[in-house]
Every structure is written in structure tokens, then in C-alpha cells.
XYZ file of C-alpha atoms in Angstrom:
711
model
C 0.077 0.405 0.240
C 1.516 3.428 -0.763
C 1.189 6.029 1.882
C -1.017 8.526 1.749
C -0.246 12.252 2.339
C -1.976 12.097 5.819
C -0.388 8.983 6.582
C 2.910 10.574 6.270
C 1.325 13.652 8.424
C 0.202 10.925 10.736
C 3.762 10.184 11.612
C 5.409 12.639 12.219
C 3.007 14.004 14.495
C 3.753 10.515 16.581
C 6.687 11.406 16.449
C 6.763 15.234 17.983
C 4.660 13.833 20.745
C 8.150 12.199 21.536
C 10.292 14.142 21.115
C 10.816 14.273 24.973
C 12.298 10.840 24.249
C 15.926 9.996 24.087
C 16.707 10.233 19.851
C 18.048 7.015 18.963
C 13.787 6.068 21.217
C 12.840 8.184 18.143
C 14.433 7.143 15.990
C 13.400 3.563 16.583
C 9.333 4.495 17.144
C 9.680 6.117 13.473
C 11.052 2.948 11.772
C 8.499 1.288 13.322
C 5.579 3.272 12.724
C 7.496 3.064 8.946
C 7.345 -0.822 8.975
C 2.909 -1.717 10.022
C 1.822 1.272 7.122
C 4.185 -0.224 4.556
C 7.134 -1.778 3.399
C 10.124 0.029 4.179
C 10.538 1.374 0.579
C 7.560 3.336 -0.277
C 7.607 5.483 3.110
C 11.180 6.510 1.674
C 10.602 6.357 -1.944
C 7.827 9.124 -0.417
C 9.918 11.839 1.203
C 12.707 11.467 -1.862
C 10.360 12.770 -3.814
C 8.970 15.475 -1.242
C 11.991 16.650 -1.400
C 11.416 17.547 -4.793
C 8.309 19.511 -3.660
C 6.901 23.247 -3.917
C 6.071 23.039 -0.805
C 8.630 24.107 1.486
C 7.085 22.728 4.966
C 6.853 18.923 3.011
C 10.177 19.532 2.148
C 11.311 19.860 5.836
C 9.433 17.327 6.904
C 10.213 15.104 4.039
C 14.824 16.111 4.933
C 13.523 15.644 9.247
C 12.269 12.019 8.431
C 15.157 10.676 5.717
C 17.416 12.176 8.145
C 16.310 10.341 11.401
C 16.570 6.860 8.607
C 19.912 8.019 7.335
C 21.353 8.208 11.752
C 19.342 4.995 12.465
C 21.653 3.043 10.882
C 18.464 1.014 10.256
C 18.051 0.522 5.554
C 20.827 1.972 5.074
C 21.458 0.092 1.747
C 17.762 0.052 0.425
C 18.138 4.380 1.381
C 21.471 5.123 -0.819
C 19.665 3.197 -3.616
C 16.976 4.944 -3.415
C 18.167 7.870 -3.230
C 21.450 7.550 -6.436
C 18.610 6.698 -8.413
C 16.694 9.192 -7.924
C 19.658 11.147 -7.873
C 19.766 9.614 -11.732
C 16.619 11.684 -12.875
C 18.377 14.828 -15.248
C 15.448 16.597 -14.783
C 15.864 16.944 -10.739
C 16.280 20.957 -8.995
C 19.278 22.052 -7.814
C 18.311 22.620 -4.229
C 16.647 18.508 -4.644
C 20.248 17.637 -6.129
C 21.849 18.950 -3.203
C 19.820 17.883 -0.029
C 19.711 14.003 -1.612
C 23.642 14.499 -2.104
C 24.110 14.898 1.596
C 22.203 12.191 2.784
C 24.443 10.414 0.353
C 27.647 11.777 2.107
C 25.640 11.028 5.709
C 24.248 7.772 4.766
C 28.102 6.751 3.120
C 30.141 7.894 6.817
C 27.911 6.350 8.900
C 27.798 2.783 7.187
C 31.204 3.594 7.603
C 31.871 4.125 10.661
C 29.996 1.079 11.588
C 32.194 -1.479 9.494
C 30.111 -1.871 6.573
C 32.263 -1.781 3.756
C 31.793 -3.958 1.625
C 27.988 -2.652 1.219
C 29.231 0.923 1.266
C 31.371 -0.737 -1.982
C 28.812 -2.587 -3.722
C 26.005 0.677 -4.080
C 29.341 2.788 -4.776
C 28.983 0.254 -8.130
C 28.593 2.455 -11.812
C 24.701 1.945 -12.761
C 26.442 2.000 -16.565
C 27.475 -1.396 -17.877
C 29.773 -1.325 -21.033
C 31.301 1.842 -22.565
C 31.592 4.651 -20.631
C 28.653 6.363 -20.639
C 28.228 9.770 -22.820
C 28.818 13.171 -20.601
C 27.454 16.460 -21.855
C 30.333 18.477 -20.755
C 29.767 21.565 -21.917
C 27.248 21.039 -19.109
C 29.509 21.660 -17.208
C 29.460 25.387 -18.209
C 25.800 25.535 -18.139
C 24.338 29.006 -16.339
C 21.604 26.640 -15.522
C 23.044 25.202 -11.127
C 21.219 21.991 -11.595
C 22.464 21.114 -14.919
C 26.323 21.744 -13.939
C 25.421 19.442 -10.601
C 23.835 16.581 -12.565
C 26.706 16.747 -15.281
C 29.134 16.057 -12.904
C 27.481 14.296 -11.141
C 27.078 12.221 -14.259
C 31.389 13.029 -15.035
C 32.311 11.056 -11.802
C 29.566 7.450 -11.872
C 31.563 7.687 -15.302
C 34.903 7.221 -13.493
C 34.335 3.721 -12.567
C 33.601 2.153 -16.148
C 37.447 0.612 -17.518
C 37.591 3.596 -20.038
C 35.537 6.500 -18.203
C 38.516 8.117 -16.451
C 40.974 8.027 -19.391
C 37.388 9.715 -21.500
C 36.854 11.997 -19.019
C 40.282 13.077 -18.269
C 40.933 14.359 -22.288
C 38.125 15.824 -23.029
C 38.522 18.147 -19.771
C 41.920 18.447 -20.748
C 40.719 19.891 -24.272
C 37.735 22.040 -22.770
C 40.568 24.166 -20.628
C 43.081 24.492 -23.580
C 39.950 25.638 -25.885
C 39.260 28.949 -23.621
C 37.203 28.201 -20.859
C 36.130 32.520 -19.456
C 35.023 32.576 -15.351
C 38.313 31.938 -13.624
C 35.487 29.805 -11.523
C 34.678 27.412 -14.224
C 38.644 27.299 -14.466
C 38.674 26.131 -11.085
C 36.346 24.199 -11.009
C 36.832 21.714 -14.586
C 41.068 21.866 -13.411
C 39.389 19.563 -10.177
C 37.327 17.774 -12.382
C 40.628 16.457 -14.184
C 42.610 16.193 -11.259
C 39.674 13.886 -9.958
C 40.394 11.895 -13.622
C 44.129 11.318 -13.642
C 44.020 10.060 -9.988
C 41.841 7.860 -11.537
C 43.360 6.582 -14.343
C 46.562 7.348 -12.494
C 45.638 4.353 -9.994
C 44.120 1.849 -12.287
C 46.260 -0.864 -13.650
C 49.346 0.277 -16.656
C 47.174 -2.152 -19.050
C 47.785 -1.912 -23.411
C 43.825 -0.924 -23.822
C 44.266 1.790 -20.507
C 46.940 3.960 -22.071
C 47.777 7.143 -23.641
C 46.654 6.917 -27.130
C 49.216 9.338 -29.312
C 52.083 9.121 -32.054
C 55.705 9.501 -33.006
C 53.878 12.868 -34.004
C 52.152 13.904 -31.035
C 54.531 13.518 -29.202
C 57.125 15.650 -30.352
C 54.506 18.551 -30.533
C 53.534 18.722 -27.357
C 57.712 18.533 -27.287
C 57.639 21.331 -29.652
C 55.303 23.653 -27.738
C 56.665 22.827 -24.427
C 60.517 23.360 -25.672
C 59.052 27.208 -27.428
C 56.538 28.361 -23.929
C 57.665 32.491 -23.824
C 56.673 32.047 -19.873
C 58.432 33.306 -18.055
C 61.334 31.778 -15.448
C 60.479 33.397 -11.914
C 57.058 31.197 -12.568
C 59.242 27.996 -13.025
C 61.503 28.134 -9.743
C 60.264 25.329 -8.425
C 60.731 23.344 -11.687
C 64.431 24.477 -11.664
C 67.516 22.058 -10.682
C 65.276 19.850 -9.068
C 68.599 17.530 -9.183
C 70.153 19.893 -6.887
C 67.101 20.472 -5.039
C 66.993 17.190 -3.972
C 70.819 17.251 -2.750
C 69.843 19.516 -0.173
C 67.113 18.673 2.961
C 63.217 18.884 0.512
C 60.347 18.572 2.793
C 56.915 19.347 1.465
C 53.907 18.788 3.598
C 51.032 15.869 2.545
C 49.222 16.508 -0.888
C 51.777 19.208 -2.061
C 53.446 17.929 -5.399
C 57.004 17.763 -4.051
C 58.883 18.064 -7.215
C 56.465 20.818 -8.470
C 52.805 21.119 -9.007
C 50.452 23.256 -12.171
C 50.241 26.327 -9.854
C 51.955 27.926 -12.326
C 50.504 28.175 -15.144
C 47.221 29.175 -13.639
C 46.486 32.444 -12.277
C 43.715 35.394 -12.731
C 45.007 36.400 -15.939
C 46.054 32.956 -17.304
C 45.354 33.254 -21.030
C 44.981 31.073 -23.768
C 48.080 30.270 -24.365
C 49.371 29.486 -20.522
C 46.557 26.250 -20.793
C 48.213 25.253 -24.806
C 51.185 25.185 -22.125
C 49.532 23.457 -19.150
C 48.280 21.019 -21.289
C 51.100 19.753 -23.182
C 53.471 18.826 -19.952
C 49.985 16.894 -18.927
C 49.468 14.940 -21.557
C 53.861 14.222 -22.266
C 53.936 13.297 -18.036
C 51.116 10.982 -19.076
C 53.089 9.385 -21.956
C 56.213 8.947 -19.321
C 53.442 7.542 -16.911
C 52.209 4.543 -19.713
C 55.297 2.092 -20.138
C 53.434 1.667 -23.852
C 54.903 5.286 -24.773
C 57.271 5.989 -21.662
C 60.395 5.369 -24.371
C 59.306 7.388 -26.498
C 59.052 10.037 -25.132
C 61.827 10.701 -23.501
C 63.644 10.088 -26.383
C 62.401 13.088 -27.872
C 62.818 14.759 -24.733
C 66.283 14.627 -25.330
C 66.743 15.151 -28.624
C 65.045 18.548 -28.102
C 67.184 19.035 -25.538
C 70.266 17.783 -27.591
C 69.019 20.347 -30.205
C 69.714 22.988 -27.389
C 73.797 22.108 -26.772
C 74.622 21.694 -29.804
C 72.954 25.258 -31.293
C 72.599 27.665 -28.188
C 70.277 29.203 -31.096
C 67.945 26.928 -31.376
C 64.031 27.269 -30.949
C 64.473 26.231 -27.451
C 63.389 28.895 -23.882
C 64.679 28.406 -20.762
C 61.230 28.395 -19.559
C 61.091 25.387 -22.150
C 64.209 23.864 -21.083
C 63.599 23.821 -17.293
C 59.725 21.737 -18.390
C 61.906 19.661 -20.744
C 64.061 18.464 -17.616
C 61.757 18.087 -15.450
C 59.963 16.175 -17.272
C 63.296 14.073 -18.085
C 63.157 14.292 -14.044
C 60.039 12.138 -13.658
C 62.409 8.510 -14.501
C 64.452 8.876 -11.849
C 64.041 6.858 -8.613
C 63.069 8.193 -5.614
C 61.712 8.347 -2.009
C 59.349 9.546 -0.023
C 60.452 9.519 3.405
C 57.054 10.105 5.492
C 57.147 11.364 9.207
C 53.692 11.024 11.243
C 53.531 12.111 14.606
C 49.980 11.354 16.732
C 49.015 9.376 13.908
C 49.002 12.431 11.821
C 50.948 12.882 8.009
C 53.408 15.747 8.963
C 55.740 16.280 6.226
C 57.617 13.845 3.595
C 61.039 14.496 2.659
C 61.862 13.496 -0.834
C 64.749 11.761 -1.627
C 66.479 10.826 -4.967
C 67.918 7.401 -4.536
C 71.617 7.040 -5.081
C 72.493 11.322 -4.364
C 72.840 12.354 -1.042
C 71.238 14.913 0.417
C 72.665 17.211 3.385
C 70.552 19.373 5.671
C 70.264 23.056 6.604
C 72.368 24.087 9.563
C 69.493 25.031 11.402
C 69.877 20.831 12.471
C 73.002 20.568 13.649
C 74.063 17.564 11.411
C 76.441 16.732 9.606
C 74.942 13.177 8.930
C 73.308 13.518 4.939
C 70.153 11.210 4.316
C 71.100 8.413 2.106
C 68.913 5.697 0.904
C 70.634 3.669 -2.331
C 69.315 -0.134 -3.711
C 65.794 0.550 -4.173
C 64.452 -3.504 -4.126
C 61.422 -5.727 -4.003
C 59.683 -4.014 -1.102
C 62.507 -2.619 0.752
C 65.366 -0.034 0.707
C 68.918 0.077 2.231
C 69.790 3.457 3.683
C 73.636 4.664 3.707
C 73.604 6.746 6.359
C 71.029 9.074 8.004
C 70.121 11.333 11.468
C 67.552 8.493 12.415
C 66.868 5.818 10.608
C 70.159 2.957 10.918
C 72.235 1.525 8.334
C 70.668 -1.741 6.846
C 67.711 -2.600 4.780
C 64.172 -1.408 5.748
C 60.652 -2.367 4.691
C 58.755 0.029 2.141
C 55.370 0.725 2.553
C 55.651 0.241 7.037
C 55.904 2.141 9.316
C 59.345 2.323 11.066
C 59.458 3.781 14.649
C 61.000 7.574 15.367
C 62.959 8.089 17.751
C 60.498 10.806 19.564
C 57.618 9.336 21.236
C 54.377 8.460 19.138
C 55.741 9.346 15.748
C 56.692 7.096 12.859
C 58.636 7.212 9.715
C 56.765 5.098 6.182
C 59.169 5.021 3.292
C 57.398 5.299 0.243
C 58.845 4.147 -3.254
C 58.231 6.545 -6.593
C 60.564 4.907 -8.814
C 58.082 5.458 -11.475
C 56.953 9.077 -12.870
C 53.498 7.172 -12.194
C 54.485 6.859 -8.657
C 55.748 10.499 -8.622
C 52.514 11.907 -10.661
C 50.082 9.859 -8.560
C 51.895 10.434 -5.077
C 50.763 14.109 -4.065
C 47.025 13.113 -4.960
C 46.953 9.755 -3.204
C 47.974 11.917 0.083
C 45.474 14.714 0.142
C 42.871 14.309 2.996
C 39.656 14.711 0.817
C 38.128 11.455 -0.898
C 39.847 8.602 0.866
C 37.490 5.690 1.810
C 39.782 4.363 3.900
C 41.720 6.417 7.600
C 44.981 6.439 6.233
C 46.645 5.798 8.721
C 44.714 2.480 9.386
C 45.826 1.486 6.155
C 49.927 1.288 7.320
C 49.006 -0.235 10.680
C 47.265 -3.236 8.894
C 50.368 -3.681 6.319
C 52.668 -3.141 9.465
C 51.325 -5.997 11.275
C 49.762 -8.071 8.437
C 53.761 -9.577 8.149
C 53.397 -10.648 11.910
C 50.049 -12.745 11.034
C 51.260 -13.966 7.501
C 54.507 -15.389 9.199
C 52.140 -16.320 12.076
C 55.117 -15.621 15.316
C 55.049 -12.765 17.785
C 56.211 -9.418 17.752
C 59.239 -8.135 18.450
C 60.814 -6.071 20.655
C 61.127 -2.985 17.887
C 57.123 -3.724 16.570
C 56.328 -3.936 20.036
C 57.830 -0.395 20.624
C 56.076 0.870 17.580
C 52.863 -0.073 18.225
C 51.317 2.922 20.540
C 51.558 5.006 17.703
C 49.846 2.678 14.973
C 45.857 2.786 14.798
C 43.808 1.636 17.747
C 41.951 0.083 16.352
C 44.472 -2.257 13.978
C 46.142 -2.663 17.070
C 43.448 -4.188 19.375
C 42.483 -6.661 16.329
C 45.793 -8.287 16.725
C 46.426 -7.793 19.986
C 43.234 -10.146 20.067
C 44.515 -12.476 17.452
C 48.469 -12.391 19.534
C 46.548 -13.282 22.541
C 44.897 -16.544 21.551
C 47.396 -18.163 19.544
C 50.444 -17.965 21.441
C 51.186 -18.379 24.996
C 53.380 -15.610 26.639
C 56.991 -15.842 26.546
C 59.540 -13.478 28.391
C 60.726 -10.035 26.971
C 64.582 -9.602 26.554
C 67.009 -6.353 27.037
C 69.286 -6.712 22.963
C 71.934 -8.542 23.883
C 71.038 -10.358 27.427
C 74.200 -11.137 28.789
C 74.253 -15.583 27.657
C 74.021 -16.507 31.691
C 71.517 -14.801 32.088
C 68.991 -16.489 29.082
C 69.724 -19.581 28.940
C 67.937 -21.395 25.901
C 66.253 -18.633 23.829
C 65.965 -20.264 20.871
C 62.490 -20.186 21.605
C 62.959 -16.190 21.422
C 62.914 -13.967 18.441
C 65.795 -11.559 19.017
C 65.602 -8.651 19.264
C 66.687 -5.082 18.001
C 66.056 -1.380 17.078
C 65.135 0.339 14.167
C 66.882 3.549 14.746
C 70.061 3.982 16.197
C 70.635 2.578 19.247
C 72.280 5.815 20.650
C 68.595 7.999 19.832
C 66.763 5.284 21.603
C 65.052 6.789 24.817
C 62.090 4.598 25.440
C 59.628 6.790 27.812
C 58.581 3.633 29.711
C 60.502 0.298 30.533
C 57.824 -2.615 29.318
C 57.138 -5.019 31.219
C 58.840 -8.012 31.721
C 56.991 -10.300 29.131
C 55.351 -10.445 25.225
C 51.912 -10.555 26.287
C 51.846 -8.423 29.994
C 53.568 -6.102 27.059
C 50.375 -6.052 24.525
C 48.650 -5.724 27.612
C 50.039 -2.380 28.846
C 49.316 -0.852 25.566
C 46.020 -2.392 25.662
C 45.275 -0.076 28.733
C 46.255 3.239 27.134
C 44.618 2.668 23.365
C 43.200 -0.738 23.587
C 39.275 -0.673 21.690
C 36.377 -2.672 22.127
C 38.515 -5.466 19.050
C 40.265 -6.800 21.909
C 37.660 -7.506 24.816
C 36.827 -11.413 23.783
C 40.704 -12.072 23.823
C 41.693 -10.208 27.007
C 38.324 -11.804 29.033
C 39.177 -15.438 27.895
C 42.987 -14.458 28.984
C 41.667 -13.258 32.147
C 39.621 -16.605 32.702
C 43.182 -18.455 32.097
C 44.965 -16.066 33.951
C 47.569 -16.577 30.712
C 48.869 -12.881 31.577
C 50.464 -11.538 35.074
C 52.850 -9.722 35.304
C 56.009 -10.240 37.746
C 58.857 -9.828 39.257
C 60.876 -9.880 42.082
C 58.071 -7.507 43.952
C 55.073 -7.772 42.508
C 52.411 -9.362 41.160
C 49.656 -7.826 38.796
C 46.657 -8.714 37.175
C 47.235 -6.568 34.554
C 45.052 -8.360 32.015
C 42.354 -6.967 33.747
C 43.390 -3.778 34.227
C 43.854 -3.157 30.834
C 39.606 -4.871 30.054
C 39.026 -2.308 32.655
C 40.481 0.445 30.123
C 38.618 -0.128 27.062
C 35.549 -0.931 29.142
C 35.754 2.901 29.989
C 37.027 4.270 26.558
C 35.020 1.349 23.846
C 32.903 -0.225 26.268
C 31.939 -3.438 24.244
C 28.123 -5.611 24.031
C 27.592 -6.602 27.875
C 30.325 -4.941 29.098
C 28.272 -4.005 31.848
C 26.839 -7.706 32.256
C 30.775 -8.203 32.626
C 31.420 -5.886 35.487
C 28.222 -6.756 37.474
C 29.770 -10.255 37.771
C 33.215 -9.340 38.998
C 31.706 -7.274 41.814
C 32.233 -10.694 44.208
C 35.476 -11.307 43.180
C 38.235 -10.109 45.705
C 41.566 -11.224 44.018
C 43.923 -8.279 44.468
C 44.643 -6.585 41.167
C 48.447 -5.855 42.427
C 50.253 -7.016 45.831
C 53.201 -7.810 46.768
C 55.682 -11.131 46.429
C 55.992 -10.884 49.399
C 53.211 -10.304 51.821
C 55.320 -9.092 55.389
C 55.077 -6.349 53.354
C 52.083 -4.463 53.799
C 50.071 -2.872 50.719
C 50.713 -0.155 48.556
C 47.485 0.726 50.236
C 47.916 -0.019 53.472
C 51.197 2.774 52.670
C 49.606 5.480 50.934
C 47.840 5.794 53.495
C 50.674 6.166 56.075
C 51.308 8.894 53.217
C 54.470 7.222 52.943
C 55.833 7.275 49.679
C 54.557 3.449 47.817
C 56.623 1.746 45.170
C 54.999 1.696 42.987
C 57.728 0.545 39.795
C 56.710 -3.104 39.950
C 57.632 -2.304 35.752
C 61.109 -2.382 36.245
C 63.253 -5.653 36.677
C 66.041 -4.372 38.370
C 64.005 -2.760 41.876
C 65.307 -3.925 45.204
C 62.606 -5.147 47.715
C 61.434 -2.488 50.668
C 62.529 -3.207 53.697
C 59.958 -2.930 56.649
C 59.463 -2.429 60.217
C 55.471 -3.565 60.026
C 54.348 -7.245 60.234
C 50.858 -7.048 58.255
C 47.846 -9.961 58.183
C 47.692 -11.624 54.864
C 43.798 -11.145 55.340
C 44.570 -7.337 55.465
C 45.832 -7.284 52.282
C 43.383 -9.208 50.624
C 40.130 -6.877 51.661
C 42.646 -3.327 51.770
C 44.491 -3.473 48.586
C 43.541 -2.578 44.957
C 41.210 -5.519 43.875
C 38.831 -6.462 41.270
C 35.510 -6.069 42.900
C 35.910 -2.493 44.092
C 37.548 -1.130 40.822
C 34.240 -2.951 39.284
C 32.153 -0.662 41.206
C 34.437 2.338 40.964
C 34.011 1.510 36.690
C 30.363 1.099 37.507
C 30.111 4.541 39.736
C 31.993 6.811 36.859
C 30.117 5.300 34.179
C 26.650 6.191 35.032
C 28.357 9.084 37.208
C 26.849 8.178 40.457
C 28.703 8.985 44.021
C 31.432 6.447 45.247
C 30.236 7.525 48.429
C 27.038 5.754 48.429
C 28.486 2.411 48.057
C 31.842 2.597 50.674
C 34.036 3.313 47.724
C 36.838 5.559 48.363
C 39.754 6.791 46.187
C 43.634 5.048 46.039
C 45.506 8.789 46.928
C 48.295 6.972 44.541
C 48.132 6.165 40.826
C 50.441 2.798 40.252
C 53.877 3.818 37.865
C 53.105 3.334 34.534
C 49.353 3.387 35.018
C 49.292 7.107 35.069
C 46.627 7.716 31.537
C 43.817 4.782 32.785
C 40.564 6.400 32.155
C 38.998 5.354 35.187
C 39.751 6.257 39.168
C 41.305 3.619 41.224
C 38.975 2.126 43.881
C 38.009 -0.023 47.004
C 36.038 -0.549 49.361
C 35.625 0.457 52.599
C 36.478 -2.746 55.190
C 34.820 -5.813 54.328
C 31.813 -5.862 55.924
C 31.207 -1.787 53.821
C 31.394 -3.977 50.775
C 28.708 -6.036 51.075
C 26.463 -3.323 51.928
C 27.597 -1.154 48.610
C 27.656 -4.086 46.004
C 24.211 -5.277 46.957
C 23.013 -1.246 46.724
C 24.936 -0.550 43.007
C 23.188 -3.750 42.389
C 20.239 -2.698 42.947
C 20.699 1.160 41.161
C 21.933 -0.157 37.967
C 19.011 -3.318 37.967
C 16.398 0.497 38.855
C 18.677 2.608 35.940
C 18.579 0.206 32.742
C 14.548 -0.735 33.506
C 14.303 2.946 33.017
C 16.423 2.815 29.665
C 14.578 -0.117 28.157
C 11.047 0.125 30.241
């Protein structure tokens, strides 16, 4: 049954009456009402049609309903499919187009956030089959905004077909070359040409995807570039690239480190500049294709040789700069990316085989020199931060600075150099760049089915928390815990260490200054990292490790249930489904979280109450036991130390904003060393008798809160 206008009005009246309820409940009631009156697609189709209504109130009501549907994560696939079908209409108004594109962006963001990337890719597949669709590029310059938006959308859809990107790139380039009057139109067409070119460069270099050109066309482009009358000052970025890369060459992400085409575009850009720009673009494309690269290189070298033999030859100074830049595109290079706190900050561009010296401000006389670009690795001859030797490409490498790492990116071919600045642009990416780097870096351990090395453990806090949590969960499930050893440990202290990997840092030992000493085992190191950055993906493995008592940080001073502390931290930062039930089940577990090995010494809790300076340095394997004149009953340690029950109760109070004193909870005065960044407060019950009363009252209050949330 197709819903009438009256049914739609009644639906919104129901939603408005429930405005005082939480937003989630309003959305769930709305979707429930829709499912009772008709199928899912029918009301959605009606709301989409109302976006093009002549009535402002009808449009606003439809947009509100579709927003609620999009943000509720229900029927996202159906809604996105219907939106894209409607956007294909050529007669759609400009306002309706913009509203639907807003909903489309909202849907894609929510679906990617929920991890439903497969559905996104499936829906994002082109609706056009066979050859590239017929796109009216002249409509991109129309005075009608609706026609411009529709033409731009059809153009972007055409990029998904095998030949669509190539055809769109060539047509846009020729359209710009033939002259566009308005500066806004120039910038818009230029941006679309960059998108089409990126898509073309990302496709495999196959004969059917290669640039179609003859030797005569190549020579014509070279002649046009060689005779350009442009001022040399506009081409400073392309002047003497070989000499520029011999000194420090650092650029921000998205910047073409070798050059960019800004020199051709200005408010006073004229047709001759655009003609030279088009010729340079075509020659770059020819150098990027294996089929035409040799012929293009010979044509450029031939024209440069004519200048050498005849200084008065037809080659302007600007033309020589451009032709030498084009030749340099074939020079093997490397981009050393610097990442800090999960963000790509800068790239240092290096020519392989050429030592790059640094300016005086760095106070370093050690040049950065890379050579021998091999299969997936590169050899460092010398460097300020990386030690000499082989280093992997496209993976994170620890930097001496805390929270920072390097990624070495291969720029061997002209295609890679042209694509690199487009890939590092922040816009238009479907995946978090840090997540992609983290997955590539951790994949090696899973492929080789091994534990992490010390170098890899040091790197983990700098990677994406979700990728680290997934990998940590796999490691906890797959392997038993093994002790961690310092680099080059004395043989008499190690014994048989054939089952333990050799640990070596990537950066120079003199610069290795870790912020904290790792716990003395592999899995406890993982747990310490999860305390800081762990997400819910690691929760199942952590809970099983707790149940099996699989991870314990122990030395001569302390026993630490570090898996419990990691699970508590993840529960506060990124709670998983069923986290509250898990916390409630722990309320009767009075085992200590941190306790001294020697029970004759008082617990850290008792020492802090006497205002002594407790030694929480259980992380150090070289610490010496404290001497104490106090005799303490072991039962006091069990009840007064930080235990599982008190911590679970304290976390529940913190999550639901409940006063701890109501449940006889007190805050521990001093945080253990190494746990300063936990997202919870260290809590314990006043004594054993008050603990029973507090637990019973807390369970009752949590039950009432749950009843109020889900009546």
C-alpha cells in the first residue's frame, strides 16, 4: 500500500509527541511505525519524492524523516540505492540534488563508521555497463546550476568504468585548453581533471588503458613546451630538481614535491598558458605509460640535444626547465613520510643514490642517503634517525621521537611520482590512512605466524588503535606468553632462548630513549599498550586471557593482573556489548589487582594511607625490595589492596555518574607507576563489611537504571 500524504503527516505527529524521549527511541519508534504501515521502500520513496516538492514545509518534513532514517543505521542500503536512482534523473531541481547529496554523504559516513564497507562498495558500483557513458561536458559550463551539478555527477560516475576515467581526463583537458572565460569555471574543471587523472593513474598500466598518441603527437607536444614564452620565475619549483634534492627537501602532504601546476593558473591565465599546461600533462601521461615512455623520453632528449649543439635553437629558458623536469620524472626517488600522533605531517623527498645534506639549523653533518631500491625494501647508507641497513617500504618504522614513525614510499616511476601527491590529499579517501599503514605493518607478523619483536612492540602505541587491538587479540589467542629480553642479553642470564626472537631497534641505539620500560613478558607488554589505546575489538581475547590467568606481570616485587587492568581501561574507553554484565559479575571477585610477592610487607594501599612513599615501580626488573618494620596480616592485604571487586564497582559508578561514597567506595590516593593514563579512577571498598552492603546497593541501582532505559 502506497502511503498517502495523511499517513505521512500522522507519522510525523507521532514523532513530535515523543520529542522528549531520547533521539534513539524516536528513531526506533519512527522505523517501527513505518514497518507497520507499509514496506520499507515505499515511505522512503515518498519522502525522496517530497524533496522536490514546491512546498517548503513538505521538503523540510521529508528531509527530517530521511535524516532520521539515515542516522538510525536501519535500511541504509535501501535508502542509498533509492537516493542514487533519483539523483540520476536529468530533470531534478538544484535544491533536491543538494539535499540528496547531503543525505548520501551522511549515509556513507555512517556506513563506513559501522564497518559496513562491503555494502558501500557494492552500492557505489557504477550503474552504467559497457563503455563509458556519454557525458555532456559542455553542461559543466551551463548557467543553470541544476544542469551543472547533474553533469558533474554523471562525469564522476563515468570514472568507474574502465575507459571512463581516460576519456573524461582527455575531454576535460581539451575543454580547458580551448579556453574558459570565468575563473570559477577554470578552477572547477581543473579540480575535476585532477580527480579523473587520479582515477586513471590508479588503474593498472595495461595497453587498453594507455595514452593513445603517435610519435608525431609526442614531438608536437615537446615542441610546444620547448617554445613556451613563460617567465622563468614562474617555474622556480621545477628549476634544477637534481640540485634541490641534494639538500633538505621537505613538503607537506598533498603537495607535489617535485612541482605542481599552479604556475600555469592565475587570475590572468590566458590560452597560451593553458596550451603549454595541456602539453606538459600529455607528456607526463606518456612517461607514465610503459608503452609510450621510451618514445616520449627520446623526443625530449632529442630536443634538449639540439639546444646543446645550437645555443640559438628553438628552446626558451622556460622550455628547457620544463623538459628537464619531465626527464627527471623517470629518476628513482623515495618519500620518507614523518607521522606524529597518527597524522601524516610531512614528506622528505630523496633521490636514490644521491646524498641529501641538511641545513645548518638541524645541526647535523650526517647526510640522508638511500640506495638499492629492491623488492619491498630499500637500503639506508646513512641517516640522522634510521640506522644503516635494509628497511621495509610502505610500513611504519619507529622514530626516536615518542609517538612518531616513518613510512618509506617508493617513487621509482613517473606514474608513482604523479600519483603520490594525489594519494596524500586528505579529501576523497574511503579509509583512514593511519589504519591502512597499521594494517600493512602488522600483516607480516600474522603471515609469518609469530610473536612481535621488541622493535614492533615499541611501535604499537603509534599505530591505529583498532588495528592494534585486533592484532593484539589474535596474539593473545594464538600464543602463550614468553619473557621479553633486553637487546643482547648476557647469555648466562638467558639460558636457552632459541624460542625467543632476536630484538633489535630500527633507529640508532644512541637515540633510543623509550618513555617507559616494558613489562617483562610479551603479553603483558601488549596489555600495557591496550591500557593506553585499546578498543573493544580486543575485549573477547582479553576476557579469555583473564579467565585462564594467562597474563601476569610478575617480578621480585609485584604480582599484577595486567589483563584485568587492560580490560577495565577498554571498558571505559570503548565499551563492548555486555560490558556492564561483565562488571556486575566481577563485584564478588575480591582477588587483588596488584599485590606484593612478599606478604610480610604491607600492601601499597596501606602504605599510602600512612602517607609513606609507596614503591609502585613493578615495571622495573631491577628494583630492590623495600625494608619494612611493619607486620601485616595477609587478610588485610586481600581486603585493603586495590582488588577486582572495588575496581569494577568504581568503574560502574564512573560510567553512570553515581557517587562512590553511597556504596562505601574510597579513591586510592596514589596511581601506580605506568598506569597514569588509565581512563578510570582507582577505587576500593572501605572494608569487608561495607563492601557487602555497597555491592548489594550498587546492583539494585544499576538494575533500576537499566529498567528506566529499557522499559
